[in-house]
Amino acid sequence: MSVNTTPVLLLLSLLFSCLAHITTSQNPSSLYAGCQGVDGDWVPECWSATYANINFGGDRTLYYTPYTSRRWGNALSPYWQARALALIAGQGFDAYGGFEHGWMQHLPRKRPPTTCPELDRFKLACRQCDSDSWMHAHRCHGAWLQIRPTIINDTHAAVQSWLQARNQQQPAFNPGDVVIQSRCSEDTLLSHEEFGPAGFSFYRSINVTATQAIYIVAEPGKQLPACAAIRAAKLNHLAVLYPNSEVQMVGGSLEEDFLRLMFAPVLYKDAQSSFGLWAGLANRGQVFSVPMLPLFTNNTTPDLGRDWHWVHAPVLYPSVAASAGITINNTEAIISWLQEH
């Protein structure tokens, strides 16, 4: 039987925040000493964030209770939202408990305040995400957009600590190698309004002279027949388009696949995958992605740095498939659409 633990976690988070506020004895007038325009007793308010277990104490600290899930994209979204909100609001960061497994257990759990509050940016970050989107950050222009250097540095530090503890090495690539995320399963293909395979034109910008190998990362064990056919068609398409490059299918554990995306010299992130989003944001190479969906903003191509490239390639979202009369059972029609777009 599945038990929804979200209300319990939220209650614990609120209780922890209140206890921290009660037991902290600081002079309010000294909390923001040196920060012009900020009252000494200012406590940030962002009510929509409380749904993601993000709360502010009266001691210039943001308290966060991590959401643990094997759906890493959903687990990392509120964490980075919390980290970003703390930085923008000029708060310290305190994650109650922290992540327990894998490389994520090495992500920072505590950070002191290092900046003064940026009140306008803080208010904007709170308004740009509804309560549900704090858990699914790819849906809105939240605080996470403003801290990519922090995401890069802290993710790499956490991964390296995890690899060293296991006496393992990071994935090895040649310069110019391409990694393509292929997110396809029964719960996404033509069944989730925010997911869909990108048309094969998405991959036209691959540098034919610089690319020795193209790796298609696909999660093993979820071989929906239509997904298997899409991956085979994609592999054949790329092999014909780039005959001098070795094209192969790879896939393993969550850790292995995340690191492949993160360390790829060139990454093509799948449409709206939050797993791919956080790996891509931590990537120090070149990242290509289709635009965000216009769910909470009309700007679907925010500035994420010179190494992040938005590609306006068609995506076979469920709404697009419905308009074209394509169903999940018509694999041939799905592949034809992808090849033509």
C-alpha positions as a printed Julia matrix, in Angstrom:
341×3 Matrix{Float64}:
  0.0    0.0     0.0
  1.36   3.45   -0.94
  1.35   6.1     1.79
  1.54   9.81    1.01
  4.22  11.2     3.34
  4.15  14.76    1.98
  1.86  16.19    4.71
  4.04  14.61    7.41
  7.23  16.02    5.87
  5.64  19.45    5.58
  4.56  19.36    9.23
  8.05  18.3    10.34
  9.59  21.05    8.24
  7.32  23.69    9.75
  7.98  22.38   13.27
 11.73  22.37   12.68
 11.61  25.92   11.37
  9.61  27.08   14.39
 11.96  25.38   16.86
 14.97  26.91   15.17
 13.34  30.32   15.41
 12.49  29.87   19.08
 15.89  28.61   20.14
 17.95  31.13   18.2
 18.93  34.21   20.17
 20.15  36.88   17.84
 19.67  40.61   17.91
 17.3   41.31   14.97
 19.01  44.62   14.27
 22.29  42.81   13.6
 20.95  40.14   11.23
 21.31  42.34    8.14
 24.02  44.7     9.3
 25.58  46.27    6.23
 22.61  45.44    3.98
 21.08  48.73    2.89
 17.31  48.94    2.61
 16.66  45.75    4.59
 14.97  45.96    7.98
 16.82  44.16   10.73
 13.78  42.04   11.59
 12.85  41.15    7.99
 11.74  37.55    7.55
 11.2   36.42    3.92
  7.75  35.15    3.0
  7.17  32.82    0.07
  4.05  30.81    0.83
  4.02  28.8    -2.38
  7.45  27.4    -1.46
  6.14  25.81    1.74
  4.55  23.09   -0.38
  8.11  21.99   -1.2
  9.13  21.97    2.5
 10.89  25.33    2.19
 10.48  27.63    5.19
 12.22  30.68    6.64
 13.2   31.07   10.27
 13.61  34.4    12.03
 17.35  33.76   12.29
 18.27  34.57    8.66
 18.14  30.89    7.67
 16.12  28.97    5.09
 15.13  25.55    6.38
 14.49  22.75    3.93
 13.4   19.13    4.32
 14.67  17.15    1.3
 12.25  15.21   -0.83
 13.71  11.76   -1.39
 12.74   9.89   -4.53
 14.27   7.65   -7.17
 12.87  10.16   -9.61
 15.97  12.26   -9.3
 14.69  15.19  -11.32
 11.78  15.64   -8.91
 14.08  15.24   -5.89
 16.64  17.78   -7.12
 14.1   20.4    -8.22
 13.03  21.59   -4.73
 16.61  21.28   -3.43
 18.01  23.69   -6.03
 14.98  25.93   -5.7
 15.68  26.12   -1.97
 19.39  26.79   -2.48
 18.64  29.51   -5.01
 15.97  31.13   -2.88
 18.35  31.23    0.1
 21.02  32.97   -1.98
 18.62  35.52   -3.45
 17.03  36.24   -0.07
 20.42  36.58    1.62
 19.72  33.66    3.93
 21.71  30.75    5.25
 20.68  27.27    4.16
 19.91  24.33    6.42
 18.69  21.02    4.99
 17.15  18.91    7.71
 18.62  15.43    7.27
 19.79  15.78    3.69
 19.81  13.16    0.97
 20.81   9.71    2.18
 22.09   7.82   -0.86
 24.29   8.13   -3.93
 26.22  11.2    -4.94
 23.39  13.47   -3.75
 24.26  12.72   -0.12
 27.39  14.83   -0.72
 25.45  17.94   -1.74
 25.78  20.78    0.81
 23.36  20.55    3.72
 24.32  23.78    5.41
 25.5   27.13    4.1
 25.88  30.43    5.97
 24.42  33.62    4.5
 26.96  35.13    2.14
 24.97  37.85    0.36
 22.56  40.63    1.18
 18.9   40.1     0.25
 17.9   41.12   -3.26
 14.31  41.96   -2.5
 13.03  42.47   -6.04
 14.62  39.25   -7.34
 13.25  37.37   -4.35
  9.69  38.59   -4.92
  9.95  37.76   -8.63
 11.23  34.22   -7.93
  8.29  33.58   -5.59
  5.71  34.85   -8.08
  7.04  32.84  -11.02
  6.23  29.38   -9.62
  2.95  28.07   -8.3
  2.95  25.66   -5.36
  3.23  22.5    -7.5
  6.08  23.86   -9.61
  8.49  24.11   -6.72
  8.64  20.33   -6.98
  8.84  20.41  -10.79
 11.13  23.34  -11.48
 11.34  22.77  -15.23
  7.8   24.13  -15.45
  8.58  27.7   -14.36
 11.23  30.4   -14.28
 11.98  30.04  -10.6
 14.97  30.96   -8.49
 16.98  28.06   -9.97
 17.54  30.03  -13.18
 19.74  32.46  -11.29
 22.34  30.13   -9.77
 23.74  27.93  -12.54
 27.41  28.45  -11.48
 26.49  27.19   -8.0
 24.69  24.18   -9.5
 27.76  23.37  -11.61
 30.31  23.73   -8.82
 28.36  21.97   -6.06
 27.19  19.1    -8.27
 30.71  18.42   -9.51
 32.1   18.57   -5.98
 29.42  16.14   -4.73
 29.96  13.72   -7.61
 33.74  13.76   -7.2
 33.4   13.06   -3.47
 31.09  10.16   -4.23
 33.41   8.75   -6.91
 36.47   9.01   -4.65
 34.65   7.24   -1.81
 33.88   4.38   -4.23
 37.31   4.46   -5.89
 35.68   5.06   -9.26
 36.4    7.34  -12.2
 34.08   9.64  -14.07
 32.95   8.63  -17.58
 35.63   9.12  -20.2
 34.88  10.91  -23.47
 36.83  12.28  -26.38
 36.45  15.99  -27.18
 33.41  16.48  -29.35
 31.68  13.24  -28.34
 27.9   13.58  -28.25
 25.53  12.15  -25.63
 21.82  12.06  -26.45
 19.26  11.53  -23.7
 16.38   9.33  -24.86
 13.57   9.54  -22.3
 10.84   7.18  -23.41
  8.61   4.86  -21.41
  4.99   3.89  -20.93
  4.4    6.78  -18.52
  5.72   9.41  -20.94
  5.21   8.46  -24.59
  2.01  10.22  -25.74
  0.7    9.93  -22.18
  2.27  12.87  -20.31
  1.47  16.36  -21.57
  4.99  17.62  -20.82
  6.93  14.78  -22.46
  7.5   13.68  -26.01
 10.29  12.61  -28.38
 11.97  15.37  -30.36
 11.88  15.24  -34.12
 15.12  14.0   -35.61
 15.87  17.49  -36.98
 16.91  18.27  -33.4
 20.22  16.51  -34.11
 21.16  18.31  -37.33
 23.54  20.65  -35.53
 25.91  17.84  -34.49
 29.4   18.73  -35.73
 30.15  16.09  -38.34
 33.92  16.72  -38.29
 34.42  16.93  -34.5
 32.28  14.0   -33.41
 33.95  10.61  -33.08
 31.16   8.94  -31.12
 27.45   9.45  -30.47
 25.97   7.76  -27.4
 22.21   7.39  -27.02
 21.43   7.06  -23.31
 18.28   5.03  -22.77
 17.02   3.58  -19.5
 17.23  -0.21  -19.63
 14.3   -2.34  -18.59
 11.64  -0.01  -19.97
 11.45  -1.31  -23.5
  7.94  -0.35  -24.48
  7.77  -1.67  -28.07
  7.18   1.81  -29.48
 10.12   3.19  -27.47
 12.42   0.42  -28.66
 11.38   1.16  -32.24
 11.97   4.91  -31.79
 15.45   4.3   -30.39
 16.33   1.93  -33.22
 15.09   4.45  -35.79
 17.05   7.23  -34.1
 20.22   5.12  -34.09
 19.84   4.29  -37.78
 19.06   7.91  -38.65
 22.19   9.17  -36.88
 24.36   6.43  -38.35
 23.33   7.48  -41.86
 23.63  11.2   -41.12
 27.05  10.86  -39.44
 28.76   7.88  -41.13
 32.19   8.75  -39.71
 30.95   8.61  -36.12
 30.37   5.51  -34.03
 26.72   5.51  -32.92
 25.74   3.24  -30.07
 23.05   2.71  -27.47
 24.13   2.85  -23.81
 22.26   2.83  -20.52
 22.73   1.61  -16.99
 21.98   2.67  -13.44
 20.63   6.11  -12.57
 24.08   7.11  -11.37
 25.78   5.96  -14.57
 23.29   7.69  -16.83
 23.28  10.95  -14.85
 27.07  11.09  -15.0
 27.04  10.38  -18.75
 24.78  13.38  -19.28
 26.7   15.55  -16.84
 30.2   14.9   -18.23
 29.25  14.78  -21.92
 31.32  17.16  -24.06
 28.14  17.77  -26.06
 24.72  16.95  -24.61
 21.34  16.8   -26.32
 18.82  16.87  -23.46
 15.42  15.29  -24.0
 12.3   17.45  -23.97
 11.22  18.64  -20.5
 13.03  15.89  -18.6
 13.91  17.22  -15.15
 16.5   14.42  -14.81
 18.15  15.78  -17.95
 17.66  19.37  -16.79
 19.78  19.04  -13.65
 22.43  16.96  -15.41
 22.49  19.53  -18.19
 22.7   22.5   -15.84
 25.72  20.86  -14.17
 27.35  20.1   -17.54
 30.48  22.12  -18.37
 30.35  21.34  -22.08
 27.81  22.38  -24.7
 24.14  21.65  -23.99
 21.33  21.6   -26.57
 17.67  21.57  -25.54
 14.25  22.23  -27.01
 12.51  25.24  -25.43
 10.6   25.08  -22.18
  6.83  24.81  -22.35
  4.89  28.1   -21.9
  3.19  26.97  -18.7
  3.91  29.95  -16.45
  5.82  32.28  -18.75
  5.95  33.36  -22.38
  9.75  33.26  -22.32
 10.54  29.64  -23.12
 14.24  30.2   -23.83
 15.74  31.85  -20.73
 19.41  32.78  -20.69
 21.34  29.89  -19.09
 24.75  30.88  -20.37
 26.66  30.85  -23.66
 27.08  27.07  -23.56
 23.32  26.39  -23.37
 21.67  26.31  -26.8
 17.92  26.36  -27.36
 16.89  24.5   -30.52
 13.42  25.1   -31.93
 12.88  21.53  -33.04
  9.38  20.0   -33.18
  8.42  17.68  -30.32
  5.74  14.99  -30.49
  3.86  16.01  -27.38
  0.5   14.26  -26.81
 -1.38  17.34  -28.06
  0.69  17.34  -31.26
  0.09  13.64  -31.78
 -3.65  14.05  -31.22
 -3.8   16.82  -33.82
 -1.95  14.58  -36.29
 -4.18  11.59  -35.52
 -1.25   9.56  -34.14
 -1.86   7.04  -31.37
  0.46   5.02  -29.14
 -0.41   1.86  -31.05
  0.68   3.28  -34.4
  4.45   2.95  -34.12
  4.99   3.41  -37.83
  3.19   6.77  -37.79
  5.21   7.91  -34.76
  8.52   7.1   -36.46
  7.43   8.7   -39.74
  6.56  11.91  -37.89
  9.94  11.97  -36.13
 11.81  11.39  -39.39
  9.86  14.14  -41.16
 10.35  16.65  -38.37
